[in-house]
Amino acid sequence: MIERYQTPEMRVIWSEARKYQVWAEVEMLALEAWEKLGKVPGGTAQRLRQALQQKPIDEAFARRVDQIEAETRHDIVAFTRALTEWTGDSDAARWLHLGLTSTDVVDTAQNLLLVEALGLIEQELDKALVALKNLAVRHKHLPAVGRTHGVHAEPTSFGLRFLAFYAALLRDVGRLKKAREGIRVVMLSGSVGNYAHVEPAVEAWVAQRLGFSIEPASTQVVPRDRHAELMSALAILGANLERIAVELRHLQRTEVLETQEPFGYKQTGSSSMPHKKNPVALENLSGLARLLRSNLQAELENVALWHERDISHSSVERVILPDSTTLAHYMLRRLGRVLEGLVVFEDNIRRNLELTRGLVYSQRVLGLLIEAGMERTTAYEVVQRNALKSWAEGQDFRELLEADPACPLKGEALARAFDPSYFLRHVDTIYARFGL
């Protein structure tokens, strides 16, 4: 079912044909290195490259690998045999895989594919950042009620919540870049990682040509803490996307209705209730974030392998690596569309700010009473008594304070406490930290 979430670009990266193209590239680069060392006749790699240019690896090649693998039960053996047939140059192809073990090719190629997939993810992340920045700037000075524990707290800037999301995704950028560098390694060290049958110079040449680093201490596999770091970055990204989705879902509730995800003219919200406009895209993001977190758990289990290597990680990664990069890319693209078309109901934001009849200004009243000379405990008692009465009787908080003889603030002095601009006076300072 993961195919439904694959964009055309991601589908190409995780196709069987692309996998075998990258496997072939690793093999060709290794041959070039052997030629430079004088172990393989000069021009061998070039002959095979030319053959592949005339007859590129495609889905037909992938099907042929499958046919051979049904007999060999070994993917790399099937691949090298298919490549020999495909190029039609058995003399040159006999040097394929010289000194290498399967995971030298598989892990190096997989890392290359992961870097390509991360490139697509980072492109969509950049777009989401632009959309969040635009929303943050557009609503920078719009007063709105802040909520803690789901309950109205104090006025704040409506745009500030989008700035907080922007800051979180900037951290995701850093985590993904670090994870990409961590996975950007070549391993061509042979059957147990000691270069017994392959020269370190071969690995160095392939790394140089790919623009990768060398895995400094491998076994028969690239250590899986690198992959766990990548999956962690994707899982945290998913958690941040869910954070945004959950906030916008809450803001779309009928009783709140401060924002609404885009809804098409012919879109159907419910099969039974024609009036419904449900936050289905945002709910989808919340659900998919759970998959990213569960896939991280699976990759953490892959870190501890037996001795120099076992194969318990392989079946897991064939699923979770394509799936997780696919999901992250899809989630970012879908969130980007929501953010770009997000409907903001400013009248409802203003209405909700006043919904509790001034109670959200209670801390400001408390501060002014203390500044006026009242002891804090007494001031808190005055404010809380009138606040609770406002809750219980539905009366205006400011009017109750005006009528309370124990409250020394009256008229304009009291009105100062109910000005929302006071709560936004440092917003520019916060935005300046981001150059906004």
PDB file of N, CA and C in Angstrom, residues 292-332:
ATOM      1  N   LEU A 292       6.298   6.383  11.053  1.00  0.00           N
ATOM      2  CA  LEU A 292       7.703   6.780  11.119  1.00  0.00           C
ATOM      3  C   LEU A 292       8.311   6.434  12.473  1.00  0.00           C
ATOM      4  N   ARG A 293       7.559   6.637  13.534  1.00  0.00           N
ATOM      5  CA  ARG A 293       8.069   6.309  14.867  1.00  0.00           C
ATOM      6  C   ARG A 293       8.252   4.803  15.024  1.00  0.00           C
ATOM      7  N   SER A 294       7.314   4.029  14.517  1.00  0.00           N
ATOM      8  CA  SER A 294       7.430   2.573  14.654  1.00  0.00           C
ATOM      9  C   SER A 294       8.587   2.040  13.815  1.00  0.00           C
ATOM     10  N   ASN A 295       8.832   2.643  12.658  1.00  0.00           N
ATOM     11  CA  ASN A 295       9.954   2.216  11.828  1.00  0.00           C
ATOM     12  C   ASN A 295      11.297   2.517  12.484  1.00  0.00           C
ATOM     13  N   LEU A 296      11.363   3.602  13.248  1.00  0.00           N
ATOM     14  CA  LEU A 296      12.585   3.895  13.996  1.00  0.00           C
ATOM     15  C   LEU A 296      12.880   2.769  14.976  1.00  0.00           C
ATOM     16  N   GLN A 297      11.864   2.276  15.653  1.00  0.00           N
ATOM     17  CA  GLN A 297      12.062   1.174  16.597  1.00  0.00           C
ATOM     18  C   GLN A 297      12.660  -0.038  15.891  1.00  0.00           C
ATOM     19  N   ALA A 298      12.153  -0.324  14.684  1.00  0.00           N
ATOM     20  CA  ALA A 298      12.667  -1.467  13.932  1.00  0.00           C
ATOM     21  C   ALA A 298      14.140  -1.269  13.573  1.00  0.00           C
ATOM     22  N   GLU A 299      14.531  -0.044  13.192  1.00  0.00           N
ATOM     23  CA  GLU A 299      15.920   0.196  12.827  1.00  0.00           C
ATOM     24  C   GLU A 299      16.838   0.148  14.041  1.00  0.00           C
ATOM     25  N   LEU A 300      16.366   0.580  15.189  1.00  0.00           N
ATOM     26  CA  LEU A 300      17.169   0.452  16.407  1.00  0.00           C
ATOM     27  C   LEU A 300      17.472  -1.011  16.710  1.00  0.00           C
ATOM     28  N   GLU A 301      16.527  -1.891  16.382  1.00  0.00           N
ATOM     29  CA  GLU A 301      16.753  -3.317  16.580  1.00  0.00           C
ATOM     30  C   GLU A 301      17.820  -3.854  15.637  1.00  0.00           C
ATOM     31  N   ASN A 302      18.087  -3.137  14.543  1.00  0.00           N
ATOM     32  CA  ASN A 302      19.066  -3.593  13.552  1.00  0.00           C
ATOM     33  C   ASN A 302      20.510  -3.271  13.929  1.00  0.00           C
ATOM     34  N   VAL A 303      20.703  -2.445  14.934  1.00  0.00           N
ATOM     35  CA  VAL A 303      22.063  -2.011  15.271  1.00  0.00           C
ATOM     36  C   VAL A 303      22.907  -3.186  15.770  1.00  0.00           C
ATOM     37  N   ALA A 304      22.319  -4.028  16.588  1.00  0.00           N
ATOM     38  CA  ALA A 304      23.060  -5.150  17.168  1.00  0.00           C
ATOM     39  C   ALA A 304      22.926  -6.382  16.285  1.00  0.00           C
ATOM     40  N   LEU A 305      23.965  -6.682  15.505  1.00  0.00           N
ATOM     41  CA  LEU A 305      23.994  -7.866  14.660  1.00  0.00           C
ATOM     42  C   LEU A 305      25.022  -8.855  15.202  1.00  0.00           C
ATOM     43  N   TRP A 306      24.921 -10.106  14.795  1.00  0.00           N
ATOM     44  CA  TRP A 306      25.851 -11.126  15.283  1.00  0.00           C
ATOM     45  C   TRP A 306      27.237 -10.941  14.669  1.00  0.00           C
ATOM     46  N   HIS A 307      28.245 -10.873  15.515  1.00  0.00           N
ATOM     47  CA  HIS A 307      29.639 -10.877  15.084  1.00  0.00           C
ATOM     48  C   HIS A 307      29.877  -9.866  13.955  1.00  0.00           C
ATOM     49  N   GLU A 308      30.480 -10.323  12.859  1.00  0.00           N
ATOM     50  CA  GLU A 308      30.755  -9.393  11.758  1.00  0.00           C
ATOM     51  C   GLU A 308      29.526  -9.076  10.928  1.00  0.00           C
ATOM     52  N   ARG A 309      28.472  -9.905  11.089  1.00  0.00           N
ATOM     53  CA  ARG A 309      27.252  -9.592  10.359  1.00  0.00           C
ATOM     54  C   ARG A 309      26.300 -10.781  10.411  1.00  0.00           C
ATOM     55  N   ASP A 310      25.001 -10.499  10.529  1.00  0.00           N
ATOM     56  CA  ASP A 310      23.988 -11.481  10.166  1.00  0.00           C
ATOM     57  C   ASP A 310      23.023 -10.792   9.220  1.00  0.00           C
ATOM     58  N   ILE A 311      21.966 -11.455   8.829  1.00  0.00           N
ATOM     59  CA  ILE A 311      21.091 -10.899   7.795  1.00  0.00           C
ATOM     60  C   ILE A 311      19.742 -10.456   8.352  1.00  0.00           C
ATOM     61  N   SER A 312      19.622 -10.399   9.685  1.00  0.00           N
ATOM     62  CA  SER A 312      18.321 -10.083  10.277  1.00  0.00           C
ATOM     63  C   SER A 312      17.861  -8.668   9.955  1.00  0.00           C
ATOM     64  N   HIS A 313      18.806  -7.779   9.662  1.00  0.00           N
ATOM     65  CA  HIS A 313      18.435  -6.389   9.364  1.00  0.00           C
ATOM     66  C   HIS A 313      17.913  -6.207   7.945  1.00  0.00           C
ATOM     67  N   SER A 314      18.310  -7.108   7.054  1.00  0.00           N
ATOM     68  CA  SER A 314      18.072  -6.901   5.623  1.00  0.00           C
ATOM     69  C   SER A 314      16.591  -6.863   5.274  1.00  0.00           C
ATOM     70  N   SER A 315      15.848  -7.858   5.751  1.00  0.00           N
ATOM     71  CA  SER A 315      14.424  -7.914   5.422  1.00  0.00           C
ATOM     72  C   SER A 315      13.689  -6.697   5.967  1.00  0.00           C
ATOM     73  N   VAL A 316      14.129  -6.222   7.132  1.00  0.00           N
ATOM     74  CA  VAL A 316      13.498  -5.056   7.756  1.00  0.00           C
ATOM     75  C   VAL A 316      13.733  -3.804   6.907  1.00  0.00           C
ATOM     76  N   GLU A 317      14.983  -3.602   6.505  1.00  0.00           N
ATOM     77  CA  GLU A 317      15.330  -2.370   5.786  1.00  0.00           C
ATOM     78  C   GLU A 317      14.764  -2.329   4.378  1.00  0.00           C
ATOM     79  N   ARG A 318      14.508  -3.482   3.796  1.00  0.00           N
ATOM     80  CA  ARG A 318      13.878  -3.489   2.471  1.00  0.00           C
ATOM     81  C   ARG A 318      12.500  -2.848   2.522  1.00  0.00           C
ATOM     82  N   VAL A 319      11.919  -2.846   3.725  1.00  0.00           N
ATOM     83  CA  VAL A 319      10.602  -2.226   3.920  1.00  0.00           C
ATOM     84  C   VAL A 319      10.732  -0.812   4.472  1.00  0.00           C
ATOM     85  N   ILE A 320      11.437  -0.671   5.600  1.00  0.00           N
ATOM     86  CA  ILE A 320      11.342   0.584   6.352  1.00  0.00           C
ATOM     87  C   ILE A 320      12.115   1.737   5.720  1.00  0.00           C
ATOM     88  N   LEU A 321      13.208   1.472   5.016  1.00  0.00           N
ATOM     89  CA  LEU A 321      13.966   2.583   4.438  1.00  0.00           C
ATOM     90  C   LEU A 321      13.219   3.226   3.266  1.00  0.00           C
ATOM     91  N   PRO A 322      12.757   2.444   2.281  1.00  0.00           N
ATOM     92  CA  PRO A 322      11.932   3.067   1.241  1.00  0.00           C
ATOM     93  C   PRO A 322      10.646   3.667   1.802  1.00  0.00           C
ATOM     94  N   ASP A 323      10.001   2.939   2.724  1.00  0.00           N
ATOM     95  CA  ASP A 323       8.723   3.419   3.258  1.00  0.00           C
ATOM     96  C   ASP A 323       8.879   4.721   4.026  1.00  0.00           C
ATOM     97  N   SER A 324       9.888   4.807   4.871  1.00  0.00           N
ATOM     98  CA  SER A 324      10.042   5.992   5.724  1.00  0.00           C
ATOM     99  C   SER A 324      10.409   7.225   4.908  1.00  0.00           C
ATOM    100  N   THR A 325      11.320   7.082   3.965  1.00  0.00           N
ATOM    101  CA  THR A 325      11.653   8.237   3.127  1.00  0.00           C
ATOM    102  C   THR A 325      10.464   8.630   2.256  1.00  0.00           C
ATOM    103  N   THR A 326       9.731   7.640   1.773  1.00  0.00           N
ATOM    104  CA  THR A 326       8.532   7.914   0.976  1.00  0.00           C
ATOM    105  C   THR A 326       7.495   8.660   1.807  1.00  0.00           C
ATOM    106  N   LEU A 327       7.248   8.190   3.021  1.00  0.00           N
ATOM    107  CA  LEU A 327       6.243   8.817   3.882  1.00  0.00           C
ATOM    108  C   LEU A 327       6.637  10.240   4.261  1.00  0.00           C
ATOM    109  N   ALA A 328       7.897  10.440   4.616  1.00  0.00           N
ATOM    110  CA  ALA A 328       8.349  11.782   4.990  1.00  0.00           C
ATOM    111  C   ALA A 328       8.180  12.748   3.829  1.00  0.00           C
ATOM    112  N   HIS A 329       8.527  12.311   2.634  1.00  0.00           N
ATOM    113  CA  HIS A 329       8.391  13.156   1.450  1.00  0.00           C
ATOM    114  C   HIS A 329       6.932  13.477   1.178  1.00  0.00           C
ATOM    115  N   TYR A 330       6.075  12.468   1.255  1.00  0.00           N
ATOM    116  CA  TYR A 330       4.641  12.663   1.037  1.00  0.00           C
ATOM    117  C   TYR A 330       4.035  13.585   2.089  1.00  0.00           C
ATOM    118  N   MET A 331       4.404  13.358   3.355  1.00  0.00           N
ATOM    119  CA  MET A 331       3.841  14.168   4.436  1.00  0.00           C
ATOM    120  C   MET A 331       4.198  15.636   4.272  1.00  0.00           C
ATOM    121  N   LEU A 332       5.434  15.913   3.921  1.00  0.00           N
ATOM    122  CA  LEU A 332       5.853  17.300   3.727  1.00  0.00           C
ATOM    123  C   LEU A 332       5.116  17.933   2.558  1.00  0.00           C
TER     124      LEU A 332
END
